[in-house]
Amino acid sequence: MAARLRCDEAPAWVGLQEHWDINGRAFDLRCAFAADPNRFATFSQQAPQVFADLSKNRIDLAVQALLLRLARECGLEAHRDAMFAGEPINTTENRAVKHWLLRSPRGASADPDAKLVHSTLDAMLDYAERIRADAAITDVVNIGIGGSDLGPQMAVTALHDFVSPGKRFHFVSNVDGHELAAVLTQVQPASTLFLIASKTFTTLETMTNARSARGWFEAQGGSNIARHFAALTTNVAEAGKFGIETTFGFWDWVGGRYSMWSAIGLPIAIAIGAAGFRQLLSGAHEMDLHFAGAALEGNLPARLGLLDVWNRNFLGFTSRSIAPYHSALRRLPAYLQQLEMESNGKRVDLQGRPLAFGTAPVLWGEPGTNGQHAYFQMLHQGTDVVPVEFIAAKRASHTLAGHHRLLLANALAQAQALMQGRPDAGGHRDFPGNRPSTFLLLDQLTPASLGALVALHEHRVFVSGSLWGINSFDQWGVELGKVLAADIAGRLISGDLAGLDGSTAGLVRGLHPSH
Ligand code: F6P
């Protein structure tokens, strides 16, 4: 793999800094629109399944040109091509990054794993159809966490209108027993399918929940584990030891947060059917082709990723608010949190050198219009500027007259208010305006458009991570807490406080049963 320049080593970085100092600080969106009647056309584009309006961001043609130069100087295209060629770009784990292969149509890829991907997909979809046809199974309980929970949960929620009636879906992720206990009060062993979803099949939360679910199943008189438990994992051997016979595998080149297209997507396939799942994959594949093939100037994941770098490193925004104006997308902010913050929440580059610039922002948000009556006050008049990403669908899937027009009007109005403000209203009524936002528009929320929307975000995270020179595909930052929790779990039994800091010792003492 050719050595790549990190963004702050590239000549265009200096150009961006100069541009920021001279023009960037004083940039005003209202003046930019007044000066350029084509601004909307220049900074918006139709990509597969997703229309994007970037024009309400604090960018101009000079910034865009410099960002594109930066991407080229940093070897973004070569890095992207290396991912699509199956090279081991996850260097800290020496793994390829091939989630895109999971949605590549049969026969379209020469990758050596393509055949295996399709035979596994066929088997999983065949199983999904059998479960759909099995009226005796009324409840599907997915037990998994992180990437083994958020993707399936987000997609099953988002595609509610495509879910055939007759089955209920439950998602248990937390080791907090309240979650599993609440689900177990709603289901019967004879009519429940437990899916144990874990890439590693070692994750504390998932294995604890899986053991408790199996214990409950047996205590209730359930005996046919083969019928009522299936595993979705790369660790088929461990699933076997657990006593599970039905296993759908995937591979180490699928990161957990990139795994909803793999066997981890089984709950989605049971919910929307094999044909629906294939549409989800095909929407994502359309976006893959766009990212892999379009020139950077008209490449939406590249344009969004570059905007993310501009917003983070020059405007200094430390957070981005996700505002889905579609209540079925209510789990999307949580999904994107893992995707972006676990991928790009890194402080050293690929060589292990500390970075002198910021990386992943905090992502957060709630569906509109609810957010408007909660935290939008801060977005409009607070002291910090937070770029907002609106996501809406042109057409609703319900027939409630008038609702959708009001929903869309509110999304547009919020974006307009953030930008235009009302600076002369006086004191407390002043809105400063000039606050940036991006608007993503789907024609309708369908399996295909959801697939494209998620793949768009995967690739935009790739772009910013690539320019920052970090490894977006590892997650060493989750390890320390796991080790310490294992130690503290022992101390909560023994009461041993030796070697603990004062605060942790005080809390362990307070939580010990003897207290
Ligand atoms: O939180 C760390 C993490 O490894 C995530 O990356 C992953 O999605 C999650 O835990 C669950 O891991 P597994 O699928 O192996 O149970």
PDB file of N, CA and C in Angstrom, residues 364-440:
ATOM      1  N   TRP A 364     -25.439  13.207  17.823  1.00  0.00           N
ATOM      2  CA  TRP A 364     -26.579  13.053  18.720  1.00  0.00           C
ATOM      3  C   TRP A 364     -27.826  13.555  17.999  1.00  0.00           C
ATOM      4  N   GLY A 365     -28.983  13.207  18.521  1.00  0.00           N
ATOM      5  CA  GLY A 365     -30.192  13.747  17.911  1.00  0.00           C
ATOM      6  C   GLY A 365     -31.418  12.902  18.173  1.00  0.00           C
ATOM      7  N   GLU A 366     -32.539  13.472  17.852  1.00  0.00           N
ATOM      8  CA  GLU A 366     -33.854  12.860  18.030  1.00  0.00           C
ATOM      9  C   GLU A 366     -34.671  13.195  16.792  1.00  0.00           C
ATOM     10  N   PRO A 367     -35.715  12.440  16.532  1.00  0.00           N
ATOM     11  CA  PRO A 367     -36.526  12.775  15.364  1.00  0.00           C
ATOM     12  C   PRO A 367     -37.211  14.133  15.509  1.00  0.00           C
ATOM     13  N   GLY A 368     -37.355  14.781  14.344  1.00  0.00           N
ATOM     14  CA  GLY A 368     -38.187  15.979  14.304  1.00  0.00           C
ATOM     15  C   GLY A 368     -39.623  15.537  14.144  1.00  0.00           C
ATOM     16  N   THR A 369     -40.575  16.275  14.644  1.00  0.00           N
ATOM     17  CA  THR A 369     -40.437  17.597  15.178  1.00  0.00           C
ATOM     18  C   THR A 369     -40.161  17.597  16.692  1.00  0.00           C
ATOM     19  N   ASN A 370     -40.034  16.400  17.299  1.00  0.00           N
ATOM     20  CA  ASN A 370     -39.868  16.358  18.759  1.00  0.00           C
ATOM     21  C   ASN A 370     -38.707  17.212  19.243  1.00  0.00           C
ATOM     22  N   GLY A 371     -37.572  17.110  18.534  1.00  0.00           N
ATOM     23  CA  GLY A 371     -36.387  17.858  18.943  1.00  0.00           C
ATOM     24  C   GLY A 371     -36.636  19.355  19.014  1.00  0.00           C
ATOM     25  N   GLN A 372     -37.524  19.834  18.153  1.00  0.00           N
ATOM     26  CA  GLN A 372     -37.810  21.280  18.120  1.00  0.00           C
ATOM     27  C   GLN A 372     -38.347  21.778  19.454  1.00  0.00           C
ATOM     28  N   HIS A 373     -39.039  20.875  20.165  1.00  0.00           N
ATOM     29  CA  HIS A 373     -39.672  21.276  21.425  1.00  0.00           C
ATOM     30  C   HIS A 373     -38.809  20.874  22.618  1.00  0.00           C
ATOM     31  N   ALA A 374     -37.542  20.569  22.319  1.00  0.00           N
ATOM     32  CA  ALA A 374     -36.638  20.167  23.392  1.00  0.00           C
ATOM     33  C   ALA A 374     -35.342  20.968  23.289  1.00  0.00           C
ATOM     34  N   TYR A 375     -34.458  20.598  22.375  1.00  0.00           N
ATOM     35  CA  TYR A 375     -33.120  21.198  22.372  1.00  0.00           C
ATOM     36  C   TYR A 375     -32.870  22.161  21.216  1.00  0.00           C
ATOM     37  N   PHE A 376     -33.826  22.330  20.319  1.00  0.00           N
ATOM     38  CA  PHE A 376     -33.570  23.248  19.202  1.00  0.00           C
ATOM     39  C   PHE A 376     -33.370  24.692  19.691  1.00  0.00           C
ATOM     40  N   GLN A 377     -33.916  25.018  20.847  1.00  0.00           N
ATOM     41  CA  GLN A 377     -33.657  26.328  21.446  1.00  0.00           C
ATOM     42  C   GLN A 377     -32.156  26.605  21.463  1.00  0.00           C
ATOM     43  N   MET A 378     -31.402  25.609  21.949  1.00  0.00           N
ATOM     44  CA  MET A 378     -29.948  25.768  22.033  1.00  0.00           C
ATOM     45  C   MET A 378     -29.334  25.886  20.635  1.00  0.00           C
ATOM     46  N   LEU A 379     -29.875  25.119  19.682  1.00  0.00           N
ATOM     47  CA  LEU A 379     -29.313  25.169  18.324  1.00  0.00           C
ATOM     48  C   LEU A 379     -29.503  26.562  17.707  1.00  0.00           C
ATOM     49  N   HIS A 380     -30.614  27.204  18.030  1.00  0.00           N
ATOM     50  CA  HIS A 380     -30.891  28.517  17.437  1.00  0.00           C
ATOM     51  C   HIS A 380     -30.224  29.669  18.189  1.00  0.00           C
ATOM     52  N   GLN A 381     -30.223  29.571  19.523  1.00  0.00           N
ATOM     53  CA  GLN A 381     -29.773  30.747  20.297  1.00  0.00           C
ATOM     54  C   GLN A 381     -28.655  30.453  21.292  1.00  0.00           C
ATOM     55  N   GLY A 382     -28.194  29.199  21.334  1.00  0.00           N
ATOM     56  CA  GLY A 382     -27.129  28.882  22.295  1.00  0.00           C
ATOM     57  C   GLY A 382     -25.802  29.496  21.881  1.00  0.00           C
ATOM     58  N   THR A 383     -24.820  29.375  22.771  1.00  0.00           N
ATOM     59  CA  THR A 383     -23.519  29.991  22.494  1.00  0.00           C
ATOM     60  C   THR A 383     -22.670  29.156  21.542  1.00  0.00           C
ATOM     61  N   ASP A 384     -22.982  27.849  21.437  1.00  0.00           N
ATOM     62  CA  ASP A 384     -22.219  26.990  20.523  1.00  0.00           C
ATOM     63  C   ASP A 384     -22.986  26.791  19.229  1.00  0.00           C
ATOM     64  N   VAL A 385     -22.252  26.737  18.140  1.00  0.00           N
ATOM     65  CA  VAL A 385     -22.878  26.433  16.854  1.00  0.00           C
ATOM     66  C   VAL A 385     -22.741  24.938  16.599  1.00  0.00           C
ATOM     67  N   VAL A 386     -23.875  24.285  16.324  1.00  0.00           N
ATOM     68  CA  VAL A 386     -23.878  22.842  16.048  1.00  0.00           C
ATOM     69  C   VAL A 386     -24.483  22.630  14.658  1.00  0.00           C
ATOM     70  N   PRO A 387     -23.718  22.109  13.720  1.00  0.00           N
ATOM     71  CA  PRO A 387     -24.324  21.849  12.422  1.00  0.00           C
ATOM     72  C   PRO A 387     -25.393  20.762  12.549  1.00  0.00           C
ATOM     73  N   VAL A 388     -26.483  20.930  11.826  1.00  0.00           N
ATOM     74  CA  VAL A 388     -27.599  19.984  11.920  1.00  0.00           C
ATOM     75  C   VAL A 388     -27.729  19.256  10.596  1.00  0.00           C
ATOM     76  N   GLU A 389     -28.004  17.958  10.682  1.00  0.00           N
ATOM     77  CA  GLU A 389     -28.238  17.184   9.460  1.00  0.00           C
ATOM     78  C   GLU A 389     -29.693  16.728   9.442  1.00  0.00           C
ATOM     79  N   PHE A 390     -30.462  17.317   8.548  1.00  0.00           N
ATOM     80  CA  PHE A 390     -31.871  16.958   8.400  1.00  0.00           C
ATOM     81  C   PHE A 390     -31.971  15.777   7.443  1.00  0.00           C
ATOM     82  N   ILE A 391     -32.812  14.816   7.787  1.00  0.00           N
ATOM     83  CA  ILE A 391     -33.050  13.674   6.887  1.00  0.00           C
ATOM     84  C   ILE A 391     -34.564  13.534   6.747  1.00  0.00           C
ATOM     85  N   ALA A 392     -35.060  13.583   5.526  1.00  0.00           N
ATOM     86  CA  ALA A 392     -36.509  13.502   5.323  1.00  0.00           C
ATOM     87  C   ALA A 392     -36.812  12.669   4.089  1.00  0.00           C
ATOM     88  N   ALA A 393     -38.075  12.275   3.963  1.00  0.00           N
ATOM     89  CA  ALA A 393     -38.524  11.544   2.777  1.00  0.00           C
ATOM     90  C   ALA A 393     -39.630  12.345   2.120  1.00  0.00           C
ATOM     91  N   LYS A 394     -39.551  12.414   0.788  1.00  0.00           N
ATOM     92  CA  LYS A 394     -40.535  13.214   0.053  1.00  0.00           C
ATOM     93  C   LYS A 394     -41.941  12.651   0.260  1.00  0.00           C
ATOM     94  N   ARG A 395     -42.056  11.336   0.174  1.00  0.00           N
ATOM     95  CA  ARG A 395     -43.379  10.720   0.275  1.00  0.00           C
ATOM     96  C   ARG A 395     -43.497   9.908   1.559  1.00  0.00           C
ATOM     97  N   ALA A 396     -44.660  10.015   2.178  1.00  0.00           N
ATOM     98  CA  ALA A 396     -44.927   9.225   3.390  1.00  0.00           C
ATOM     99  C   ALA A 396     -45.538   7.898   2.977  1.00  0.00           C
ATOM    100  N   SER A 397     -45.575   6.958   3.900  1.00  0.00           N
ATOM    101  CA  SER A 397     -46.234   5.692   3.563  1.00  0.00           C
ATOM    102  C   SER A 397     -47.593   5.591   4.259  1.00  0.00           C
ATOM    103  N   HIS A 398     -48.010   6.639   4.950  1.00  0.00           N
ATOM    104  CA  HIS A 398     -49.350   6.648   5.543  1.00  0.00           C
ATOM    105  C   HIS A 398     -50.253   7.542   4.699  1.00  0.00           C
ATOM    106  N   THR A 399     -51.512   7.568   5.047  1.00  0.00           N
ATOM    107  CA  THR A 399     -52.449   8.377   4.255  1.00  0.00           C
ATOM    108  C   THR A 399     -53.101   9.472   5.107  1.00  0.00           C
ATOM    109  N   LEU A 400     -52.456   9.808   6.212  1.00  0.00           N
ATOM    110  CA  LEU A 400     -53.039  10.831   7.094  1.00  0.00           C
ATOM    111  C   LEU A 400     -52.848  12.207   6.458  1.00  0.00           C
ATOM    112  N   ALA A 401     -53.938  12.724   5.954  1.00  0.00           N
ATOM    113  CA  ALA A 401     -53.869  13.950   5.147  1.00  0.00           C
ATOM    114  C   ALA A 401     -53.218  15.084   5.924  1.00  0.00           C
ATOM    115  N   GLY A 402     -52.330  15.775   5.282  1.00  0.00           N
ATOM    116  CA  GLY A 402     -51.775  16.997   5.862  1.00  0.00           C
ATOM    117  C   GLY A 402     -50.568  16.789   6.754  1.00  0.00           C
ATOM    118  N   HIS A 403     -50.450  15.635   7.429  1.00  0.00           N
ATOM    119  CA  HIS A 403     -49.351  15.460   8.395  1.00  0.00           C
ATOM    120  C   HIS A 403     -47.983  15.621   7.725  1.00  0.00           C
ATOM    121  N   HIS A 404     -47.854  14.960   6.571  1.00  0.00           N
ATOM    122  CA  HIS A 404     -46.517  14.921   5.979  1.00  0.00           C
ATOM    123  C   HIS A 404     -46.085  16.304   5.504  1.00  0.00           C
ATOM    124  N   ARG A 405     -47.047  17.056   4.970  1.00  0.00           N
ATOM    125  CA  ARG A 405     -46.708  18.418   4.523  1.00  0.00           C
ATOM    126  C   ARG A 405     -46.233  19.250   5.720  1.00  0.00           C
ATOM    127  N   LEU A 406     -46.921  19.085   6.856  1.00  0.00           N
ATOM    128  CA  LEU A 406     -46.516  19.844   8.046  1.00  0.00           C
ATOM    129  C   LEU A 406     -45.137  19.409   8.546  1.00  0.00           C
ATOM    130  N   LEU A 407     -44.897  18.104   8.471  1.00  0.00           N
ATOM    131  CA  LEU A 407     -43.590  17.578   8.906  1.00  0.00           C
ATOM    132  C   LEU A 407     -42.475  18.179   8.053  1.00  0.00           C
ATOM    133  N   LEU A 408     -42.658  18.104   6.719  1.00  0.00           N
ATOM    134  CA  LEU A 408     -41.625  18.623   5.814  1.00  0.00           C
ATOM    135  C   LEU A 408     -41.476  20.133   5.965  1.00  0.00           C
ATOM    136  N   ALA A 409     -42.591  20.822   6.147  1.00  0.00           N
ATOM    137  CA  ALA A 409     -42.531  22.279   6.312  1.00  0.00           C
ATOM    138  C   ALA A 409     -41.700  22.626   7.543  1.00  0.00           C
ATOM    139  N   ASN A 410     -41.867  21.826   8.603  1.00  0.00           N
ATOM    140  CA  ASN A 410     -41.094  22.090   9.816  1.00  0.00           C
ATOM    141  C   ASN A 410     -39.605  21.853   9.598  1.00  0.00           C
ATOM    142  N   ALA A 411     -39.269  20.787   8.882  1.00  0.00           N
ATOM    143  CA  ALA A 411     -37.848  20.513   8.621  1.00  0.00           C
ATOM    144  C   ALA A 411     -37.240  21.673   7.835  1.00  0.00           C
ATOM    145  N   LEU A 412     -37.934  22.095   6.782  1.00  0.00           N
ATOM    146  CA  LEU A 412     -37.410  23.202   5.960  1.00  0.00           C
ATOM    147  C   LEU A 412     -37.323  24.483   6.779  1.00  0.00           C
ATOM    148  N   ALA A 413     -38.339  24.718   7.613  1.00  0.00           N
ATOM    149  CA  ALA A 413     -38.366  25.949   8.403  1.00  0.00           C
ATOM    150  C   ALA A 413     -37.218  25.997   9.403  1.00  0.00           C
ATOM    151  N   GLN A 414     -36.909  24.851  10.007  1.00  0.00           N
ATOM    152  CA  GLN A 414     -35.807  24.828  10.974  1.00  0.00           C
ATOM    153  C   GLN A 414     -34.483  25.138  10.293  1.00  0.00           C
ATOM    154  N   ALA A 415     -34.277  24.519   9.125  1.00  0.00           N
ATOM    155  CA  ALA A 415     -33.033  24.758   8.389  1.00  0.00           C
ATOM    156  C   ALA A 415     -32.948  26.231   7.979  1.00  0.00           C
ATOM    157  N   GLN A 416     -34.102  26.766   7.565  1.00  0.00           N
ATOM    158  CA  GLN A 416     -34.155  28.168   7.137  1.00  0.00           C
ATOM    159  C   GLN A 416     -33.883  29.104   8.329  1.00  0.00           C
ATOM    160  N   ALA A 417     -34.523  28.780   9.467  1.00  0.00           N
ATOM    161  CA  ALA A 417     -34.351  29.634  10.647  1.00  0.00           C
ATOM    162  C   ALA A 417     -32.899  29.619  11.127  1.00  0.00           C
ATOM    163  N   LEU A 418     -32.284  28.432  11.105  1.00  0.00           N
ATOM    164  CA  LEU A 418     -30.884  28.347  11.539  1.00  0.00           C
ATOM    165  C   LEU A 418     -30.010  29.242  10.667  1.00  0.00           C
ATOM    166  N   MET A 419     -30.285  29.229   9.366  1.00  0.00           N
ATOM    167  CA  MET A 419     -29.452  30.007   8.451  1.00  0.00           C
ATOM    168  C   MET A 419     -29.796  31.493   8.497  1.00  0.00           C
ATOM    169  N   GLN A 420     -31.077  31.799   8.335  1.00  0.00           N
ATOM    170  CA  GLN A 420     -31.456  33.216   8.199  1.00  0.00           C
ATOM    171  C   GLN A 420     -31.422  33.963   9.515  1.00  0.00           C
ATOM    172  N   GLY A 421     -31.822  33.263  10.569  1.00  0.00           N
ATOM    173  CA  GLY A 421     -31.891  33.927  11.864  1.00  0.00           C
ATOM    174  C   GLY A 421     -32.866  35.095  11.831  1.00  0.00           C
ATOM    175  N   ARG A 422     -32.813  35.890  12.904  1.00  0.00           N
ATOM    176  CA  ARG A 422     -33.628  37.117  12.970  1.00  0.00           C
ATOM    177  C   ARG A 422     -32.829  38.071  13.844  1.00  0.00           C
ATOM    178  N   PRO A 423     -31.711  38.562  13.273  1.00  0.00           N
ATOM    179  CA  PRO A 423     -30.723  39.248  14.112  1.00  0.00           C
ATOM    180  C   PRO A 423     -31.203  40.558  14.708  1.00  0.00           C
ATOM    181  N   ASP A 424     -32.228  41.175  14.135  1.00  0.00           N
ATOM    182  CA  ASP A 424     -32.593  42.502  14.631  1.00  0.00           C
ATOM    183  C   ASP A 424     -33.851  42.513  15.487  1.00  0.00           C
ATOM    184  N   ALA A 425     -34.235  41.345  15.983  1.00  0.00           N
ATOM    185  CA  ALA A 425     -35.493  41.291  16.738  1.00  0.00           C
ATOM    186  C   ALA A 425     -35.348  41.952  18.096  1.00  0.00           C
ATOM    187  N   GLY A 426     -34.134  42.018  18.590  1.00  0.00           N
ATOM    188  CA  GLY A 426     -33.932  42.703  19.866  1.00  0.00           C
ATOM    189  C   GLY A 426     -33.755  41.746  21.026  1.00  0.00           C
ATOM    190  N   GLY A 427     -32.574  41.784  21.657  1.00  0.00           N
ATOM    191  CA  GLY A 427     -32.300  41.056  22.903  1.00  0.00           C
ATOM    192  C   GLY A 427     -32.641  39.595  22.850  1.00  0.00           C
ATOM    193  N   HIS A 428     -33.515  39.197  23.749  1.00  0.00           N
ATOM    194  CA  HIS A 428     -33.842  37.780  23.901  1.00  0.00           C
ATOM    195  C   HIS A 428     -34.477  37.186  22.658  1.00  0.00           C
ATOM    196  N   ARG A 429     -35.020  38.032  21.811  1.00  0.00           N
ATOM    197  CA  ARG A 429     -35.699  37.521  20.609  1.00  0.00           C
ATOM    198  C   ARG A 429     -34.763  37.418  19.406  1.00  0.00           C
ATOM    199  N   ASP A 430     -33.521  37.835  19.570  1.00  0.00           N
ATOM    200  CA  ASP A 430     -32.537  37.746  18.476  1.00  0.00           C
ATOM    201  C   ASP A 430     -32.199  36.304  18.118  1.00  0.00           C
ATOM    202  N   PHE A 431     -32.169  36.012  16.840  1.00  0.00           N
ATOM    203  CA  PHE A 431     -31.597  34.752  16.349  1.00  0.00           C
ATOM    204  C   PHE A 431     -30.380  35.144  15.517  1.00  0.00           C
ATOM    205  N   PRO A 432     -29.171  34.713  15.881  1.00  0.00           N
ATOM    206  CA  PRO A 432     -27.998  35.181  15.119  1.00  0.00           C
ATOM    207  C   PRO A 432     -27.979  34.671  13.671  1.00  0.00           C
ATOM    208  N   GLY A 433     -28.529  33.474  13.427  1.00  0.00           N
ATOM    209  CA  GLY A 433     -28.490  32.920  12.072  1.00  0.00           C
ATOM    210  C   GLY A 433     -27.084  32.522  11.663  1.00  0.00           C
ATOM    211  N   ASN A 434     -26.895  32.301  10.361  1.00  0.00           N
ATOM    212  CA  ASN A 434     -25.602  31.843   9.810  1.00  0.00           C
ATOM    213  C   ASN A 434     -25.190  30.507  10.412  1.00  0.00           C
ATOM    214  N   ARG A 435     -26.176  29.709  10.839  1.00  0.00           N
ATOM    215  CA  ARG A 435     -25.894  28.401  11.450  1.00  0.00           C
ATOM    216  C   ARG A 435     -26.100  27.317  10.388  1.00  0.00           C
ATOM    217  N   PRO A 436     -25.098  26.488  10.175  1.00  0.00           N
ATOM    218  CA  PRO A 436     -25.110  25.593   9.017  1.00  0.00           C
ATOM    219  C   PRO A 436     -25.977  24.344   9.196  1.00  0.00           C
ATOM    220  N   SER A 437     -26.459  23.838   8.081  1.00  0.00           N
ATOM    221  CA  SER A 437     -27.160  22.545   8.094  1.00  0.00           C
ATOM    222  C   SER A 437     -27.029  21.884   6.728  1.00  0.00           C
ATOM    223  N   THR A 438     -27.254  20.584   6.726  1.00  0.00           N
ATOM    224  CA  THR A 438     -27.266  19.775   5.500  1.00  0.00           C
ATOM    225  C   THR A 438     -28.637  19.130   5.427  1.00  0.00           C
ATOM    226  N   PHE A 439     -29.159  18.974   4.231  1.00  0.00           N
ATOM    227  CA  PHE A 439     -30.489  18.372   4.090  1.00  0.00           C
ATOM    228  C   PHE A 439     -30.363  17.148   3.195  1.00  0.00           C
ATOM    229  N   LEU A 440     -30.689  15.970   3.732  1.00  0.00           N
ATOM    230  CA  LEU A 440     -30.680  14.738   2.931  1.00  0.00           C
ATOM    231  C   LEU A 440     -32.124  14.340   2.681  1.00  0.00           C
TER     232      LEU A 440
END
